[in-house]
Short mmCIF file of C-alpha atoms in Angstrom, two decimals:
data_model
loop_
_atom_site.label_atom_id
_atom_site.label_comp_id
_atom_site.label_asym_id
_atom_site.label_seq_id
_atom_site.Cartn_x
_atom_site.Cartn_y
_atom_site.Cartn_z
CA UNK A 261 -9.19 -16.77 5.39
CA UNK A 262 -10.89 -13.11 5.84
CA UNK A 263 -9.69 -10.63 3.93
CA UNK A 264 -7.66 -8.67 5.64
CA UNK A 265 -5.65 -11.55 6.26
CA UNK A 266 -5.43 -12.23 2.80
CA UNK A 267 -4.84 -8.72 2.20
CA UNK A 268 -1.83 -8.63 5.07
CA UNK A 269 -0.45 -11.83 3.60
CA UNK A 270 0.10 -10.29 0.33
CA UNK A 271 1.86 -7.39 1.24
CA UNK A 272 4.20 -9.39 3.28
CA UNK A 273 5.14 -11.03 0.11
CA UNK A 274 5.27 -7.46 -1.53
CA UNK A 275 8.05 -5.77 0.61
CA UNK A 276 9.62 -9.13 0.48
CA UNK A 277 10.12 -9.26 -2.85
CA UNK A 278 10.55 -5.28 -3.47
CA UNK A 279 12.62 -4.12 -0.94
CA UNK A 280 12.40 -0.55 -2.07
CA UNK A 281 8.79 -0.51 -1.39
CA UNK A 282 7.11 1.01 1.80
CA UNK A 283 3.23 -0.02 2.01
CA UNK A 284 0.70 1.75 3.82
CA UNK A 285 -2.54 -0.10 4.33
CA UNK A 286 -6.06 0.99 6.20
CA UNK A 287 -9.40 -0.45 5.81
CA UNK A 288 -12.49 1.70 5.38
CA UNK A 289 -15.35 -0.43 7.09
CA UNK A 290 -18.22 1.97 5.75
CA UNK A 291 -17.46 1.28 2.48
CA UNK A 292 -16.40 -2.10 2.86
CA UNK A 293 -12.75 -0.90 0.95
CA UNK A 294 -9.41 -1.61 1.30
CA UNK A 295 -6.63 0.86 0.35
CA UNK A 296 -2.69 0.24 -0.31
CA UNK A 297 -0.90 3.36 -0.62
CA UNK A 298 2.63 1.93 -2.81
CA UNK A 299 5.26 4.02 -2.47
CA UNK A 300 7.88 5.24 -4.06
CA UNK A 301 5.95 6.27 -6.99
CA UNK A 302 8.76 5.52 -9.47
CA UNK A 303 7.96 1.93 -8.44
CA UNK A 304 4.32 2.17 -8.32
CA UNK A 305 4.25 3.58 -11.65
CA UNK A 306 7.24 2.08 -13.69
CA UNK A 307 7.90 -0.89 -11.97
CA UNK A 308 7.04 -3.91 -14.03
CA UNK A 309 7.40 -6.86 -12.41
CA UNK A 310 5.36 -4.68 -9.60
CA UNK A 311 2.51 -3.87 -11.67
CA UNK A 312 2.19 -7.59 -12.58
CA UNK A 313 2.05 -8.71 -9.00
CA UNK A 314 -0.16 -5.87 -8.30
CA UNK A 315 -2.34 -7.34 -10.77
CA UNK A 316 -2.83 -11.00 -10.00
CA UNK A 317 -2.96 -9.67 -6.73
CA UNK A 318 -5.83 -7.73 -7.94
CA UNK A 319 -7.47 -10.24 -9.23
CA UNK A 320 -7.13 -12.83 -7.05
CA UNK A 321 -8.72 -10.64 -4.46
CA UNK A 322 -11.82 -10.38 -6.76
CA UNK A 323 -12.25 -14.02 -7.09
CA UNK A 324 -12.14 -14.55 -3.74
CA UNK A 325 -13.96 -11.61 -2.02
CA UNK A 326 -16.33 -9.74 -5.17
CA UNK A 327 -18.37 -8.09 -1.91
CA UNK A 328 -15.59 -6.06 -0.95
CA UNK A 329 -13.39 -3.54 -3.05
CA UNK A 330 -9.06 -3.49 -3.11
CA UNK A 331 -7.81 0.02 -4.23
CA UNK A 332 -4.23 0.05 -5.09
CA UNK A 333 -2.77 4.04 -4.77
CA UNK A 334 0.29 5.96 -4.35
CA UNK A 335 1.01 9.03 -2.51
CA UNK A 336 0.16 10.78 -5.32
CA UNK A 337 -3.73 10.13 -5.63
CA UNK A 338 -3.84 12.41 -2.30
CA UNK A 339 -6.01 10.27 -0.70
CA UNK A 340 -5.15 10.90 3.37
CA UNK A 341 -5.06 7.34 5.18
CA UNK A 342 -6.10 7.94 9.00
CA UNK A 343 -4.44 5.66 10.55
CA UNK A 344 -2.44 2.93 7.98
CA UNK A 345 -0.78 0.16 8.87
CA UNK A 346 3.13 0.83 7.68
CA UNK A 347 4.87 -1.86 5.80
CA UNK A 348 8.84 -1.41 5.08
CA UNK A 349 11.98 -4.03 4.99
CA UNK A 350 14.65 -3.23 6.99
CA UNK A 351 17.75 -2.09 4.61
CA UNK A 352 20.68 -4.27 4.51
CA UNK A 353 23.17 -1.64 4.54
CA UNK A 354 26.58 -3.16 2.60
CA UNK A 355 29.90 -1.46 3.73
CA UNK A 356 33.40 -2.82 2.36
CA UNK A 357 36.45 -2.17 4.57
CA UNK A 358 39.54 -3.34 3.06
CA UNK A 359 37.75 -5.57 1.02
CA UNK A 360 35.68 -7.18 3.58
CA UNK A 361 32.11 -6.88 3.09
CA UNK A 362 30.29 -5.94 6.54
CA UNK A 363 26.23 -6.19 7.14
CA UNK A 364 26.14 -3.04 8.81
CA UNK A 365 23.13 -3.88 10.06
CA UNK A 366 23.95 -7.34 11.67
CA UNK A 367 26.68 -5.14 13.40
CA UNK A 368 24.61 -2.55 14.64
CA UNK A 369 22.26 -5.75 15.98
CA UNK A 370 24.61 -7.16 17.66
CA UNK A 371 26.35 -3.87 19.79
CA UNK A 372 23.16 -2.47 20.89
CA UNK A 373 20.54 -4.97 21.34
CA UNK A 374 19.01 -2.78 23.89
CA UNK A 375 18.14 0.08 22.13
CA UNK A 376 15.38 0.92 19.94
CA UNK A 377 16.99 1.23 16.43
CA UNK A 378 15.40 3.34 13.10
CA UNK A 379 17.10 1.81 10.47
CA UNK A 380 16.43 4.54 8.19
CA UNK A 381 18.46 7.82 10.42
CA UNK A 382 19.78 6.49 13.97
CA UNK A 383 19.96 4.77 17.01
CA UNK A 384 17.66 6.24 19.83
CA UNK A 385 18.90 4.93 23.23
CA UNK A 386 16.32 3.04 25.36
CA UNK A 387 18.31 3.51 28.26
CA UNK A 388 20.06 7.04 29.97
CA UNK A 389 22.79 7.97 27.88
CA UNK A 390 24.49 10.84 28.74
CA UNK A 391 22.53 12.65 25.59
CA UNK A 392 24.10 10.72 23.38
CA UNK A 393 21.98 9.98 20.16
CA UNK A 394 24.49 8.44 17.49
CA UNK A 395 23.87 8.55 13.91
CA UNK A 396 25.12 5.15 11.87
CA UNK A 397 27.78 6.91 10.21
CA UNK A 398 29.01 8.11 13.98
CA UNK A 399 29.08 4.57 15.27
CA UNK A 400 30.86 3.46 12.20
CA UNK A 401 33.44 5.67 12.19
CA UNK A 402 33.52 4.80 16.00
CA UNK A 403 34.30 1.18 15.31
CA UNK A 404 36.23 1.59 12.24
CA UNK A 405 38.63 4.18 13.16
CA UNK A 406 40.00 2.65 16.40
CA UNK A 407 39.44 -1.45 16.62
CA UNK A 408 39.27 -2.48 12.51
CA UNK A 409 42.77 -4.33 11.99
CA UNK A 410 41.64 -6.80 9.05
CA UNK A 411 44.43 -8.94 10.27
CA UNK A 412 42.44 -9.30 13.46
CA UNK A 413 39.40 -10.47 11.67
CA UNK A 414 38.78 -14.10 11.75
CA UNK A 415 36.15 -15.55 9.18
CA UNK A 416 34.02 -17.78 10.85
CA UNK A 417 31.19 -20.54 9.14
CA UNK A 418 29.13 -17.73 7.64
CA UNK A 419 31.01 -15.15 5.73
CA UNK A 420 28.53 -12.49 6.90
CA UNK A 421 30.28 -13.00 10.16
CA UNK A 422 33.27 -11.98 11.91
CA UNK A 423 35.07 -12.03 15.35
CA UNK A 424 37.93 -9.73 16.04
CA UNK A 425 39.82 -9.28 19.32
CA UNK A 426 38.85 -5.90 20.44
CA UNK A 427 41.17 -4.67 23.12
CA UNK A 428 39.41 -0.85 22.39
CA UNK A 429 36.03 -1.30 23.05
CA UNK A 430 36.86 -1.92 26.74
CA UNK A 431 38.78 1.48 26.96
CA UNK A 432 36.12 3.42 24.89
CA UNK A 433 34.73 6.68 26.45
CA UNK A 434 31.56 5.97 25.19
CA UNK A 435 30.18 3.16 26.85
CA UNK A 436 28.34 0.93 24.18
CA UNK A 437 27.24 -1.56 26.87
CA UNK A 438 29.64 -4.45 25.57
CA UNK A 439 30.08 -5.39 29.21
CA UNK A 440 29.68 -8.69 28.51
CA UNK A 441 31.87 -9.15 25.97
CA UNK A 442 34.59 -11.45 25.94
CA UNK A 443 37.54 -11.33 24.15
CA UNK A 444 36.15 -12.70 21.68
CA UNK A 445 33.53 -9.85 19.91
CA UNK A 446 30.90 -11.13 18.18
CA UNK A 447 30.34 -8.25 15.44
CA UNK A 448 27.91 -10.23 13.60
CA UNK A 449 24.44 -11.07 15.21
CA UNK B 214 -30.43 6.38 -26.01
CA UNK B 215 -30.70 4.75 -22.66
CA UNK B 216 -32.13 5.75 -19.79
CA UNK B 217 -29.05 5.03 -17.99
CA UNK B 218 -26.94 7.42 -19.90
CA UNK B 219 -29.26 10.08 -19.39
CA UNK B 220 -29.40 9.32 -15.64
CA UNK B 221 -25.83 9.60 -15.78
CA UNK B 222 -25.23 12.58 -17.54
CA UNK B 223 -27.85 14.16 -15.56
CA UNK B 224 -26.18 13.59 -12.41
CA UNK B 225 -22.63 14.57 -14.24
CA UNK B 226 -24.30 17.87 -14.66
CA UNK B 227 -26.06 18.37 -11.57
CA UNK B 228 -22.53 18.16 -9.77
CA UNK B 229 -21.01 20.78 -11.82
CA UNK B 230 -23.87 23.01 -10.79
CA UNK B 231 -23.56 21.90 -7.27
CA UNK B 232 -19.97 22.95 -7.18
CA UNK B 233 -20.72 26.28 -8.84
CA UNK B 234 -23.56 26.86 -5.51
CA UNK B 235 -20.56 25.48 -3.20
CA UNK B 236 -22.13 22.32 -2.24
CA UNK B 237 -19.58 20.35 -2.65
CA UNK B 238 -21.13 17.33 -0.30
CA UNK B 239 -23.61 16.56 -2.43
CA UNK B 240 -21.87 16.97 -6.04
CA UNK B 241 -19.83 13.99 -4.84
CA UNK B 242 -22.76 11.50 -4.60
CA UNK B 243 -24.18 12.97 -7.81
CA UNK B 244 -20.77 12.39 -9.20
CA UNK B 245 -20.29 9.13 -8.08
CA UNK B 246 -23.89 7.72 -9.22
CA UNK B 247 -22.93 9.01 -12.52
CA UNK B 248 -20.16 6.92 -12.90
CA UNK B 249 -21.93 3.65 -11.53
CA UNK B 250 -25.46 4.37 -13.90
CA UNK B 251 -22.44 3.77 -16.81
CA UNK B 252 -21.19 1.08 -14.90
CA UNK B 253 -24.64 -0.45 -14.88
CA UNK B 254 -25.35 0.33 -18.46
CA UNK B 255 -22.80 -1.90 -19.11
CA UNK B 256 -23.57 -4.87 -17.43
CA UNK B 257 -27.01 -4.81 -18.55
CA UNK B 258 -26.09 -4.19 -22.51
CA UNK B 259 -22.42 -4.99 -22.46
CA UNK B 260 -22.22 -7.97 -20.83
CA UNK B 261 -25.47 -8.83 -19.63
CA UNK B 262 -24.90 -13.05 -19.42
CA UNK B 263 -21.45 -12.59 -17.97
CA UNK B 264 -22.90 -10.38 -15.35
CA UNK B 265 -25.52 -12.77 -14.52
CA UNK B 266 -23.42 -15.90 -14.10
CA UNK B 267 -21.10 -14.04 -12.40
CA UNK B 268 -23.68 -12.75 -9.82
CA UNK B 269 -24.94 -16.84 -9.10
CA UNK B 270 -22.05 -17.56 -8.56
CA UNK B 271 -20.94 -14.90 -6.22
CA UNK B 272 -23.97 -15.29 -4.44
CA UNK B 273 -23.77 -19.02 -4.15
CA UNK B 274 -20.25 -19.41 -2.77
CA UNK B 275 -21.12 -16.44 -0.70
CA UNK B 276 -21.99 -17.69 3.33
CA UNK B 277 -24.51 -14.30 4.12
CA UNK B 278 -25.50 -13.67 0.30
CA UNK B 279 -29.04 -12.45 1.75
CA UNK B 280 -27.31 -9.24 3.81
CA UNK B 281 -24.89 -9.11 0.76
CA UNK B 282 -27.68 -8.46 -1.97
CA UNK B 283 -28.86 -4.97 -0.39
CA UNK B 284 -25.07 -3.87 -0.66
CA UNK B 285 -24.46 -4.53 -4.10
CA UNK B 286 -22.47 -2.14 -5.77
CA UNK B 287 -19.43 -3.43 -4.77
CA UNK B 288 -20.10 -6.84 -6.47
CA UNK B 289 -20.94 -4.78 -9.80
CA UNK B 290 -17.60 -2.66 -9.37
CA UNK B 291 -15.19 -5.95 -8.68
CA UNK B 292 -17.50 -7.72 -11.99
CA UNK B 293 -16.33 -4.82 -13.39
CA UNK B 294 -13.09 -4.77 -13.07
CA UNK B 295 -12.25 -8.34 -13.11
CA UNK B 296 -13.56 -7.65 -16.83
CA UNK B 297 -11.73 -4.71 -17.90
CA UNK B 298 -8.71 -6.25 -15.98
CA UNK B 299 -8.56 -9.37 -18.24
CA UNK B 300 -8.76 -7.72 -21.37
CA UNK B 301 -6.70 -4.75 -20.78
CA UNK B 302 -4.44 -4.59 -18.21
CA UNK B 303 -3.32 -0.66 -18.63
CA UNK B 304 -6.99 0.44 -18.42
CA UNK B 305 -7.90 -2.28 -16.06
CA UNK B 306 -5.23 -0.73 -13.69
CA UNK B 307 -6.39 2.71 -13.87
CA UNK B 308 -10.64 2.19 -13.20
CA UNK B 309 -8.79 0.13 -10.19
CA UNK B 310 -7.54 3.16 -8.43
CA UNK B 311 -9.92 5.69 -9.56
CA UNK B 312 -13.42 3.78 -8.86
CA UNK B 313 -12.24 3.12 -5.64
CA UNK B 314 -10.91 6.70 -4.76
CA UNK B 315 -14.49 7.87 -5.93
CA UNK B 316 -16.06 5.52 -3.93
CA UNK B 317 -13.88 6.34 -0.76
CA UNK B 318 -15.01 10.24 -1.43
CA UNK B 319 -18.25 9.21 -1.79
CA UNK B 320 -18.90 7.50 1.41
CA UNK B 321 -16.70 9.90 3.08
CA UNK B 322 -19.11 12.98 1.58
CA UNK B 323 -22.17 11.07 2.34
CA UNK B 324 -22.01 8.66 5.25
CA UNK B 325 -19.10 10.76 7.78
CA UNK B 326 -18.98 14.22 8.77
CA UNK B 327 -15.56 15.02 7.08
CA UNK B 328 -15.48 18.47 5.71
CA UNK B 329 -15.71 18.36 1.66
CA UNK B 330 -14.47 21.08 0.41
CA UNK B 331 -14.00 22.24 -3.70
CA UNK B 332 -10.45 20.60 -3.94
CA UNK B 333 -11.97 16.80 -3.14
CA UNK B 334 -14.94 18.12 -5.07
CA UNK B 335 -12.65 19.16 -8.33
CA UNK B 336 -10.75 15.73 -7.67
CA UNK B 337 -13.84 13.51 -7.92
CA UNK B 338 -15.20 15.83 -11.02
CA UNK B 339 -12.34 14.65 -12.91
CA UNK B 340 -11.84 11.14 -11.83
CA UNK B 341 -16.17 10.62 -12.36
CA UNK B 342 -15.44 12.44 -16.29
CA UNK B 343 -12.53 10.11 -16.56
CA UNK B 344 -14.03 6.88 -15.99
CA UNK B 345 -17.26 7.30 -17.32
CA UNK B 346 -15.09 8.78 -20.95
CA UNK B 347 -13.17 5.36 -20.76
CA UNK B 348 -15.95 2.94 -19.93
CA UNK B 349 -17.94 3.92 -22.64
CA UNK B 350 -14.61 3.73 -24.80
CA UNK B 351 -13.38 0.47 -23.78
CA UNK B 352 -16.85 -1.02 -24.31
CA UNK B 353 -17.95 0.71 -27.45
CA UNK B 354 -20.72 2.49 -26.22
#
């Protein structure tokens, strides 16, 4: 295994395990270095059961390649990466309605599966659309407001998932390109 | 007193006058030898058998040891801080981050044609001061 593999390997298991983290990561071939910028820096620096990963990590990465150096930073060493690699979970964004826990996220997956989505602000449309550029909490209140009858909702094998009738949709304005629904919505990808 | 301090300590102030004449470049390199003349002060009377075994074995399980030799200060730094790192973890932690920031400034002041100005100069001052203060600390010296 080189060491960037080894390198990209770990930090997979990083944001996997810390959720909150985003990792940035560049090699610097002419000193033979690698650099992972950790942020937040709450985490970096408080964040025990980070440090101690960080460490074996660390250490591990000695033992196996002594030629070449593994600098752990945060934003605030001020070191400028050129051109990092970015490494971030996507949230799983909770929301209750009436009691009933939804994975806003799953939902959001499974209406618009063709457009580019940035988990972190909104939903940029790959496709011409009218200007429209909706923000989660738009498309929320969109669905919410007009087709949520929790009598409607039928729990299905996984309780992450629903299916609701959804006579709305189909007379929306906005077109959310559910064409191909059936009566049957899948809300849940 | 070892040559190796005074090497250091030399270059430590030859960087401080090289900032005060604004050339900021090469206070960097003088900054970072500094640091790694303490580095090898320790592993020659510090932990001078450790340092050795460690280097066979390096060497041995490495597949192009030959090209590896002339480019060895990165074997002393990880020696280094697989050291520090074992016995304490706090202090191990911090010549992590700051021997390889110095080192990135380094190569960046003498090997690219990035702009150094006195802000990355001040920065390396102070992370050069810190480490070489704690080395000699942590290993009684």
């Amino acid at each position: 295994m080189t060491s960037k593999k080894f390198i990209l390997n770990k930090i997979k298991e990083l944001v996997s395990q810390f959720t909150e983290l985003t990792i940035k990561y560049e090699y610097e071939e002419s000193c033979d270095s690698h650099f992972i910028e950790v942020s937040p820096i709450k985490e970096f620096e408080s964040n025990k059961n980070y440090i101690s990963k960080e460490r074996a990590i660390s250490l591990e990465f000695v033992n196996l390649f002594p030629f070449e150096i593994l600098t752990f930073i945060s934003e605030a060493d001020g070191i400028a990466l050129q051109s990092p690699l970015i490494f971030k979970p996507k949230p799983q964004i909770k929301y209750y309605l009436n009691g009933n826990k939804f994975n806003f996220e799953h939902i959001i997956s499974g209406l618009f599966e063709d457009y580019d989505v940035d988990w972190k602000t909104s939903i940029n449309f790959k496709t011409p659309n009218r200007g429209l550029n909706l923000t989660y909490a738009n498309i929320f209140d969109n669905i919410t407001a007009k087709k949520t009858n929790v009598d409607n909702l039928e729990k299905i094998q996984n309780p992450e998932i629903y299916t609701t009738q959804d006579p709305i949709l189909q007379s929306e304005e906005i077109d959310f390109d559910c064409d191909q629904t059936t009566d049957d919505y899948l809300l849940a990808a | 007193m070892s040559e190796f301090i005074i090497k250091s300590l030399n270059n430590f102030e030859s960087a401080e006058l090289l900032i005060e004449k604004e050339k900021y470049s090469s206070s960097i390199h003088c900054l970072y030898y500094s640091t790694y003349q303490i580095i090898l002060l320790i592993t020659k009377y510090k932990l001078g058998d450790e340092w050795t075994a460690f280097q066979d074995a390096k060497f041995a399980e490495s597949l192009n040891s030959k090209e590896r030799k002339e480019e060895s200060h990165n074997l002393t730094i990880s020696f280094i801080k697989e050291n520090i790192n074992k016995t304490d973890e706090v202090f191990g932690r911090k010549f992590d981050s700051k021997i390889g920031i110095l080192k990135r400034y380094r190569t960046s002041a003498d090997y690219k044609e990035d702009v150094i100005d006195l802000r990355t100069a001040n920065i390396s001052l102070g992370l050069s001061r810190n480490i070489n203060d704690e080395l000699l600390k942590h290993f009684g010296l």
